Amino acid sequence: MFRSHTCGELRDSHINKEVTLSGWVQKSRDKGFMIWIDLRDRYGITQLIFDEERTPKAMMEQAQKLGREFVIQVNGTVIERASKNPNLPTGDIEILVSELIVLNEALLPPFTIEDQTDGGEELRMKYRYLDIRRNPVKNNLIFRHKVTQHVRNYLSNEGFIEVETPYLIKSTPEGARDFVVPSRMNEGQFYALPQSPQTFKQLLMIGGMDKYFQIVKCFRDEDLRADRQPEFTQIDCEMAFVEQDDILNAFEGLTRHLLKEINNIEISEFPRMTYDEAMQRYGNDKPDIRFGMEFGELNAFSQHKDFNVFNQAELVVGIAVPGGNSYSRKEIDKLTDWVKRPQVGALGMVYCRCNDDGTYKSSVDKFYNQDDLAKWAEATKAKTGDLICVLSGEKNKVRAQLSALRMELAERLGLRKPNEFAPLWVVDFPLLDWDEETERYHAMHHPFTSPKPGQIELLKTNPGEVKANAYDLVLNGNEIGGGSIRIHDKATQALMFDYLGFTPEEAKAQFGFLMDAFQYGAPPHGGLAFGLDRLVAILGGQETIRDFIAFPKNNSGRDVMIDAPAPIDDAQLKELGLKLDLK
Amino acid sequence: MFRSHTCGELRDSHINKEVTLSGWVQKSRDKGFMIWIDLRDRYGITQLIFDEERTPKAMMEQAQKLGREFVIQVNGTVIERASKNPNLPTGDIEILVSELIVLNEALLPPFTIEDQTDGGEELRMKYRYLDIRRNPVKNNLIFRHKVTQHVRNYLSNEGFIEVETPYLIKSTPEGARDFVVPSRMNEGQFYALPQSPQTFKQLLMIGGMDKYFQIVKCFRDEDLRADRQPEFTQIDCEMAFVEQDDILNAFEGLTRHLLKEINNIEISEFPRMTYDEAMQRYGNDKPDIRFGMEFGELNAFSQHKDFNVFNQAELVVGIAVPGGNSYSRKEIDKLTDWVKRPQVGALGMVYCRCNDDGTYKSSVDKFYNQDDLAKWAEATKAKTGDLICVLSGEKNKVRAQLSALRMELAERLGLRKPNEFAPLWVVDFPLLDWDEETERYHAMHHPFTSPKPGQIELLKTNPGEVKANAYDLVLNGNEIGGGSIRIHDKATQALMFDYLGFTPEEAKAQFGFLMDAFQYGAPPHGGLAFGLDRLVAILGGQETIRDFIAFPKNNSGRDVMIDAPAPIDDAQLKELGLKLDLK
């Protein structure tokens, strides 16, 4: 037996007990006549004591040689600590060691195993197994487990069935790039790893399974942006015989449950906002509504003067920065530089100070009088002491730019509080999205999303205007889930594929099985998928997903710990009927 | 709203209620003046009634046109049924329909959606979404969900943390063949899909995670035997600071919990048997101990006479078939033919009848007298009325042959009762396994398994004799789980790789990260993995895993429903730096 107790559980009620503990040497203080060792395991830290008077000489010498991260087992007696440590749950006691066994030695770790480590990202990833010993990473993984357990138990209690769908499926060119898996038994053919179990969950609905969920890995071979992973985890859900409201209510219930159980926050009802409204008020389809700074559209109050920049703009729009009048000219110039960075892309920024005496002072005083600026203040809800920041240009671009500025300023002003939670449903997304590169419309959600009733005809005349039964769940400015009511009849699905540029042959080759299935009694259905990695990070009050994943990949899709991907044997390639053909 | 109730919940307490139901038309009886329709959903069947007196003519006509598997929604009133059906939970009531909406039509399904279907395996797989509508398949999937929920909640309550390990890892030639995934971002390099999360769970132990589990898909590119799948699901577990007994106790606890919760069977303690004993008593390392028919070794009582077949055999061994003396000569000849089939491979079979009068009558009476045969009876525990079947030959082969016969006869005699459960730990497996083909030893479990303490030296002189800290959990003659205590120091691991024929360079290239990790304070650890597909099937009283998997693949590794694998575009191949090189 390696241990009778963990390193986190001994209290003064255990005093005089003989115990066995195992763990890692966190640190050692050697006063010569006395040695204290902090012994660490997953559950906590317990202090061990060796001293000249009570410890045999050989053991004292042995203890002196213990290095950081050595794995040891000790037998000993729980004794009361002379100087107690109120910050440690085990701080009332220590172990007078009677036997010391070194289970494994350890090289000096390449970074400190402390909450604040001296190891950089790269090093921590290479030695991820050491990084996981650190409380922040360890606790994140345990937190993730806790969240997924709550999700599974909640959905199971609500009658959802977790069904495992296959990982070796078929490649389809729609959407992102697939990872493919060559088949040895079917030479020259490939499986694909799922980007999501979308078609399978729809088939389960056609199979009568009614309420499905699955916590499942999905795969996307994309060029990785920061904080994207080639493999990621979804809480994938689908329901049959439902309308949009049934789905929103079901998963609002789940999210409310998580916020209550995990964060101890009660939220009665989630607000709902259309996509159009979100874009107008926040310039963003995933607005952070924990704070104001809503967009004020200023066209009516700015396009009647000689300021050509505004006159030529499709949209002139501003936000009020709370207390922003305190910014120096230099600080405002820096803000202007910030919005002009290529990542944001604005051409410039107009500002207007709301002075304490009720007057306004803008960077465009040449063109606008106090009455005009008062209207700006009214439209942006600016108060005395605020600063109004105004951008102008092409509607979609300027909204994105001002939204970026709004988020940046909120971050700087401390308005994005990690322990405050503001969920929001964004509904009525457009069905299609114009892709500049391919010069055609793509499905904004995916090609299985149904258009709003009665809008199918619009597809022919004004496809960009068609709205979908599609919705996103937004939490604190992050999309944590998204879904739609699906098409469930062959004719509409065929029409959609047609509009998306599939020939009937392509549609049949790739999705024939689904359209066939629609002919055998498909019920109305819809669903939603949460991004688990992000959901967990946000519930944990963080926004970086990487530290909630045990073994993440870097931005080149590499696992630097195991050094994958890697070349494979020629024999292996030959068996698969493949040859390298490097560029 | 598509439904106010499901098709399984209405009772006589609902009479006179207005309800809305949705579902599939299971069947329709049309008497002209009256139409009954069985409406089905996941939860049950409810009878709908339309009649000339109370139903408008247009709706009667509409109802007449409803075909099998049409998806409909009805509004109506719950009324008392004239002739009640006590076999149906909803059999007391029916719905007098006031509104009928056809949600989707259906083509005639290619097989009947009934518990006993007329559809063959192939057809059912192609239309798996229809197959899932059938109770046996639907209930198996719900049962699987129930089992996994119990597993997760039990292990979580015991302090295990579910950690997701990556799916895109590195290919290693040890073990079965990997599925590989070409990397576009790292051209010419490949990921592999995990055969198990073995090395990652060991790294989690080194990371201090202590008690880990994961229900996880694993992948093996093997030529498929019946009832094997290229992707399968494991309950993967690992613990640190444990000895073998700690692991056996932990997972005996889980299995006992499942048998109690799922099957309502209490089993106090699981018997433990060494591998050597299992081979001697049952000729098999996963014996079904629900019945006797244990092996009786007959060398001492058969090699003193002139019967050369026995004299030359390494092992002469028999089993007593209960009541087998009732078999006719023709039936025994058939048994002999059965053991001589190439799948079993015996050269012949000797038998001995245990007559009611206490005498024996054998097929080798020329060589053996009644005293000899009495000893056979004693060794095989044969009783009056039994038949002793004796095989002989090379020890390992003859044990496998007699074990096959034992299982076949038990099946025929109805001794393998699906609702009776007999778990068994088989322990002390050999460390190595001689592979005839490559003429070298392979790791019987895997190369991370530790030899029994003190047996490392034996590796040099008599490697086949070295026993491992490896164990299997056997249930009703099936291996449902297996595991081992792992090596946790670099020197022993390097030695193992050396004995297994790895050069130091190969070992470093493939498992360097693990051996490095061993140097930074690796605790003693070990674990176990259950095959979930089989576990679920056996708890469900069945042995075929396929119907417990939502979308299984066929014996050629194909998904015949979605038609995968399939060719991919040349452009896709080019992007991956690959070319087809078909044989």
Tab-separated table of N, CA, C and O in Angstrom, chain B residues 60-125:
chain	number	residue	atom	x	y	z
B	60	MET	N	-61.396	11.844	-42.784
B	60	MET	CA	-61.448	10.391	-42.996
B	60	MET	C	-60.641	10.017	-44.250
B	60	MET	O	-59.843	9.086	-44.244
B	61	GLU	N	-60.855	10.808	-45.285
B	61	GLU	CA	-60.153	10.517	-46.546
B	61	GLU	C	-58.650	10.715	-46.402
B	61	GLU	O	-57.848	9.938	-46.908
B	62	GLN	N	-58.316	11.766	-45.670
B	62	GLN	CA	-56.901	12.047	-45.418
B	62	GLN	C	-56.277	10.888	-44.630
B	62	GLN	O	-55.186	10.411	-44.946
B	63	ALA	N	-56.992	10.426	-43.625
B	63	ALA	CA	-56.477	9.344	-42.770
B	63	ALA	C	-56.312	8.054	-43.563
B	63	ALA	O	-55.388	7.265	-43.319
B	64	GLN	N	-57.239	7.861	-44.521
B	64	GLN	CA	-57.156	6.648	-45.334
B	64	GLN	C	-55.868	6.587	-46.157
B	64	GLN	O	-55.405	5.522	-46.519
B	65	LYS	N	-55.344	7.757	-46.463
B	65	LYS	CA	-54.168	7.796	-47.347
B	65	LYS	C	-52.839	7.678	-46.601
B	65	LYS	O	-51.776	7.663	-47.207
B	66	LEU	N	-52.910	7.630	-45.268
B	66	LEU	CA	-51.651	7.584	-44.502
B	66	LEU	C	-50.971	6.228	-44.676
B	66	LEU	O	-51.576	5.188	-44.444
B	67	GLY	N	-49.730	6.254	-45.102
B	67	GLY	CA	-48.998	5.002	-45.276
B	67	GLY	C	-48.105	4.726	-44.083
B	67	GLY	O	-47.923	5.588	-43.207
B	68	ARG	N	-47.550	3.538	-44.026
B	68	ARG	CA	-46.609	3.167	-42.963
B	68	ARG	C	-45.452	4.167	-42.924
B	68	ARG	O	-44.925	4.559	-43.964
B	69	GLU	N	-45.085	4.585	-41.732
B	69	GLU	CA	-43.920	5.457	-41.493
B	69	GLU	C	-44.139	6.906	-41.939
B	69	GLU	O	-43.192	7.694	-41.917
B	70	PHE	N	-45.367	7.272	-42.348
B	70	PHE	CA	-45.669	8.694	-42.509
B	70	PHE	C	-45.447	9.372	-41.157
B	70	PHE	O	-45.693	8.775	-40.105
B	71	VAL	N	-44.983	10.607	-41.191
B	71	VAL	CA	-44.812	11.374	-39.956
B	71	VAL	C	-46.004	12.320	-39.839
B	71	VAL	O	-46.248	13.128	-40.739
B	72	ILE	N	-46.756	12.180	-38.763
B	72	ILE	CA	-47.954	13.007	-38.619
B	72	ILE	C	-48.020	13.658	-37.245
B	72	ILE	O	-47.364	13.220	-36.291
B	73	GLN	N	-48.821	14.717	-37.198
B	73	GLN	CA	-49.142	15.371	-35.933
B	73	GLN	C	-50.655	15.365	-35.808
B	73	GLN	O	-51.354	15.627	-36.793
B	74	VAL	N	-51.159	15.032	-34.631
B	74	VAL	CA	-52.608	15.058	-34.442
B	74	VAL	C	-52.951	15.844	-33.189
B	74	VAL	O	-52.215	15.829	-32.200
B	75	ASN	N	-54.068	16.550	-33.281
B	75	ASN	CA	-54.693	17.095	-32.082
B	75	ASN	C	-55.953	16.279	-31.857
B	75	ASN	O	-56.580	15.812	-32.811
B	76	GLY	N	-56.314	16.082	-30.615
B	76	GLY	CA	-57.510	15.286	-30.361
B	76	GLY	C	-57.787	15.157	-28.887
B	76	GLY	O	-57.110	15.750	-28.044
B	77	THR	N	-58.798	14.345	-28.592
B	77	THR	CA	-59.234	14.158	-27.219
B	77	THR	C	-58.912	12.728	-26.781
B	77	THR	O	-59.118	11.783	-27.544
B	78	VAL	N	-58.390	12.599	-25.563
B	78	VAL	CA	-58.143	11.257	-25.016
B	78	VAL	C	-59.492	10.665	-24.621
B	78	VAL	O	-60.247	11.275	-23.859
B	79	ILE	N	-59.828	9.492	-25.176
B	79	ILE	CA	-61.087	8.833	-24.791
B	79	ILE	C	-60.808	7.417	-24.326
B	79	ILE	O	-59.730	6.860	-24.581
B	80	GLU	N	-61.765	6.855	-23.627
B	80	GLU	CA	-61.607	5.488	-23.143
B	80	GLU	C	-61.745	4.531	-24.316
B	80	GLU	O	-62.563	4.734	-25.204
B	81	ARG	N	-60.933	3.494	-24.300
B	81	ARG	CA	-60.947	2.561	-25.411
B	81	ARG	C	-62.047	1.542	-25.193
B	81	ARG	O	-62.258	1.082	-24.061
B	82	ALA	N	-62.761	1.189	-26.238
B	82	ALA	CA	-63.832	0.194	-26.128
B	82	ALA	C	-63.220	-1.153	-25.742
B	82	ALA	O	-63.578	-1.738	-24.716
B	83	SER	N	-62.264	-1.640	-26.532
B	83	SER	CA	-61.605	-2.904	-26.155
B	83	SER	C	-60.171	-2.593	-25.747
B	83	SER	O	-59.338	-2.248	-26.576
B	84	LYS	N	-59.958	-2.684	-24.460
B	84	LYS	CA	-58.648	-2.285	-23.936
B	84	LYS	C	-57.568	-3.305	-24.274
B	84	LYS	O	-57.855	-4.478	-24.471
B	85	ASN	N	-56.329	-2.838	-24.347
B	85	ASN	CA	-55.198	-3.714	-24.650
B	85	ASN	C	-54.266	-3.730	-23.449
B	85	ASN	O	-53.494	-2.805	-23.236
B	86	PRO	N	-54.351	-4.794	-22.639
B	86	PRO	CA	-53.560	-4.838	-21.405
B	86	PRO	C	-52.052	-4.967	-21.667
B	86	PRO	O	-51.250	-4.766	-20.761
B	87	ASN	N	-51.662	-5.311	-22.913
B	87	ASN	CA	-50.237	-5.473	-23.217
B	87	ASN	C	-49.543	-4.157	-23.556
B	87	ASN	O	-48.336	-4.126	-23.765
B	88	LEU	N	-50.324	-3.084	-23.645
B	88	LEU	CA	-49.774	-1.793	-24.050
B	88	LEU	C	-49.953	-0.826	-22.887
B	88	LEU	O	-51.061	-0.687	-22.365
B	89	PRO	N	-48.903	-0.138	-22.456
B	89	PRO	CA	-49.056	0.822	-21.352
B	89	PRO	C	-50.149	1.856	-21.627
B	89	PRO	O	-50.805	2.330	-20.708
B	90	THR	N	-50.340	2.192	-22.918
B	90	THR	CA	-51.381	3.179	-23.254
B	90	THR	C	-52.675	2.485	-23.684
B	90	THR	O	-53.555	3.110	-24.282
B	91	GLY	N	-52.776	1.196	-23.374
B	91	GLY	CA	-53.857	0.374	-23.919
B	91	GLY	C	-55.249	0.692	-23.406
B	91	GLY	O	-56.236	0.144	-23.921
B	92	ASP	N	-55.341	1.544	-22.387
B	92	ASP	CA	-56.668	1.886	-21.861
B	92	ASP	C	-57.349	3.000	-22.645
B	92	ASP	O	-58.543	3.218	-22.505
B	93	ILE	N	-56.576	3.718	-23.434
B	93	ILE	CA	-57.138	4.916	-24.060
B	93	ILE	C	-56.887	4.925	-25.556
B	93	ILE	O	-56.122	4.119	-26.100
B	94	GLU	N	-57.536	5.842	-26.236
B	94	GLU	CA	-57.205	6.137	-27.619
B	94	GLU	C	-57.488	7.627	-27.845
B	94	GLU	O	-58.058	8.288	-26.977
B	95	ILE	N	-57.053	8.140	-28.990
B	95	ILE	CA	-57.231	9.567	-29.260
B	95	ILE	C	-58.262	9.722	-30.370
B	95	ILE	O	-58.077	9.183	-31.471
B	96	LEU	N	-59.329	10.429	-30.066
B	96	LEU	CA	-60.284	10.806	-31.112
B	96	LEU	C	-59.727	12.069	-31.764
B	96	LEU	O	-59.661	13.137	-31.140
B	97	VAL	N	-59.323	11.911	-33.028
B	97	VAL	CA	-58.540	12.965	-33.672
B	97	VAL	C	-59.437	14.096	-34.170
B	97	VAL	O	-60.459	13.848	-34.808
B	98	SER	N	-59.069	15.328	-33.845
B	98	SER	CA	-59.811	16.481	-34.346
B	98	SER	C	-59.037	17.235	-35.421
B	98	SER	O	-59.598	17.998	-36.193
B	99	GLU	N	-57.736	17.035	-35.456
B	99	GLU	CA	-56.926	17.657	-36.508
B	99	GLU	C	-55.771	16.740	-36.871
B	99	GLU	O	-55.131	16.167	-35.988
B	100	LEU	N	-55.539	16.615	-38.159
B	100	LEU	CA	-54.488	15.715	-38.646
B	100	LEU	C	-53.575	16.488	-39.584
B	100	LEU	O	-54.040	17.074	-40.563
B	101	ILE	N	-52.303	16.528	-39.274
B	101	ILE	CA	-51.329	17.226	-40.122
B	101	ILE	C	-50.255	16.233	-40.554
B	101	ILE	O	-49.648	15.564	-39.706
B	102	VAL	N	-50.064	16.097	-41.838
B	102	VAL	CA	-48.984	15.235	-42.326
B	102	VAL	C	-47.697	16.053	-42.321
B	102	VAL	O	-47.556	17.012	-43.077
B	103	LEU	N	-46.774	15.684	-41.442
B	103	LEU	CA	-45.506	16.434	-41.345
B	103	LEU	C	-44.536	16.002	-42.431
B	103	LEU	O	-43.712	16.788	-42.885
B	104	ASN	N	-44.600	14.758	-42.809
B	104	ASN	CA	-43.748	14.260	-43.883
B	104	ASN	C	-44.298	12.927	-44.359
B	104	ASN	O	-44.730	12.100	-43.558
B	105	GLU	N	-44.257	12.729	-45.667
B	105	GLU	CA	-44.670	11.434	-46.200
B	105	GLU	C	-43.495	10.471	-46.125
B	105	GLU	O	-42.372	10.862	-45.804
B	106	ALA	N	-43.772	9.200	-46.422
B	106	ALA	CA	-42.689	8.226	-46.385
B	106	ALA	C	-42.877	7.210	-47.492
B	106	ALA	O	-43.999	6.767	-47.760
B	107	LEU	N	-41.784	6.883	-48.151
B	107	LEU	CA	-41.807	5.751	-49.064
B	107	LEU	C	-41.991	4.492	-48.233
B	107	LEU	O	-41.714	4.472	-47.031
B	108	LEU	N	-42.443	3.433	-48.876
B	108	LEU	CA	-42.579	2.161	-48.176
B	108	LEU	C	-41.201	1.721	-47.696
B	108	LEU	O	-40.263	1.636	-48.501
B	109	PRO	N	-41.018	1.481	-46.394
B	109	PRO	CA	-39.671	1.108	-45.926
B	109	PRO	C	-39.240	-0.233	-46.525
B	109	PRO	O	-40.075	-1.104	-46.764
B	110	PRO	N	-37.943	-0.399	-46.769
B	110	PRO	CA	-37.447	-1.616	-47.415
B	110	PRO	C	-37.528	-2.853	-46.510
B	110	PRO	O	-37.282	-3.966	-46.981
B	111	PHE	N	-37.811	-2.660	-45.226
B	111	PHE	CA	-38.072	-3.818	-44.353
B	111	PHE	C	-39.060	-3.357	-43.288
B	111	PHE	O	-39.242	-2.147	-43.084
B	112	THR	N	-39.679	-4.297	-42.607
B	112	THR	CA	-40.707	-3.925	-41.637
B	112	THR	C	-40.071	-3.363	-40.377
B	112	THR	O	-39.043	-3.850	-39.911
B	113	ILE	N	-40.706	-2.311	-39.845
B	113	ILE	CA	-40.208	-1.677	-38.623
B	113	ILE	C	-40.897	-2.382	-37.451
B	113	ILE	O	-41.821	-1.849	-36.830
B	114	GLU	N	-40.479	-3.604	-37.194
B	114	GLU	CA	-41.070	-4.437	-36.147
B	114	GLU	C	-39.934	-5.051	-35.339
B	114	GLU	O	-38.801	-5.090	-35.797
B	115	ASP	N	-40.270	-5.578	-34.148
B	115	ASP	CA	-39.229	-6.218	-33.341
B	115	ASP	C	-38.553	-7.337	-34.122
B	115	ASP	O	-37.339	-7.486	-34.106
B	116	GLN	N	-39.374	-8.177	-34.772
B	116	GLN	CA	-38.836	-9.185	-35.680
B	116	GLN	C	-39.009	-8.641	-37.081
B	116	GLN	O	-40.117	-8.534	-37.569
B	117	THR	N	-37.909	-8.282	-37.726
B	117	THR	CA	-38.029	-7.664	-39.044
B	117	THR	C	-37.750	-8.682	-40.140
B	117	THR	O	-37.118	-9.712	-39.890
B	118	ASP	N	-38.220	-8.371	-41.355
B	118	ASP	CA	-37.922	-9.244	-42.495
B	118	ASP	C	-36.656	-8.790	-43.211
B	118	ASP	O	-36.297	-9.344	-44.232
B	119	GLY	N	-35.983	-7.762	-42.661
B	119	GLY	CA	-34.803	-7.236	-43.345
B	119	GLY	C	-33.539	-7.999	-42.973
B	119	GLY	O	-33.308	-8.294	-41.806
B	120	GLY	N	-32.717	-8.292	-43.992
B	120	GLY	CA	-31.437	-8.955	-43.737
B	120	GLY	C	-30.423	-7.948	-43.220
B	120	GLY	O	-30.628	-6.735	-43.300
B	121	GLU	N	-29.294	-8.468	-42.705
B	121	GLU	CA	-28.220	-7.655	-42.142
B	121	GLU	C	-27.802	-6.514	-43.084
B	121	GLU	O	-27.724	-5.354	-42.684
B	122	GLU	N	-27.549	-6.867	-44.319
B	122	GLU	CA	-27.033	-5.906	-45.308
B	122	GLU	C	-28.004	-4.725	-45.482
B	122	GLU	O	-27.618	-3.559	-45.444
B	123	LEU	N	-29.277	-5.060	-45.651
B	123	LEU	CA	-30.307	-4.052	-45.881
B	123	LEU	C	-30.480	-3.181	-44.642
B	123	LEU	O	-30.627	-1.961	-44.722
B	124	ARG	N	-30.459	-3.825	-43.487
B	124	ARG	CA	-30.625	-3.079	-42.239
B	124	ARG	C	-29.473	-2.082	-42.059
B	124	ARG	O	-29.651	-0.996	-41.517
B	125	MET	N	-28.281	-2.460	-42.489
B	125	MET	CA	-27.126	-1.570	-42.328
B	125	MET	C	-27.207	-0.395	-43.297
B	125	MET	O	-26.851	0.728	-42.960
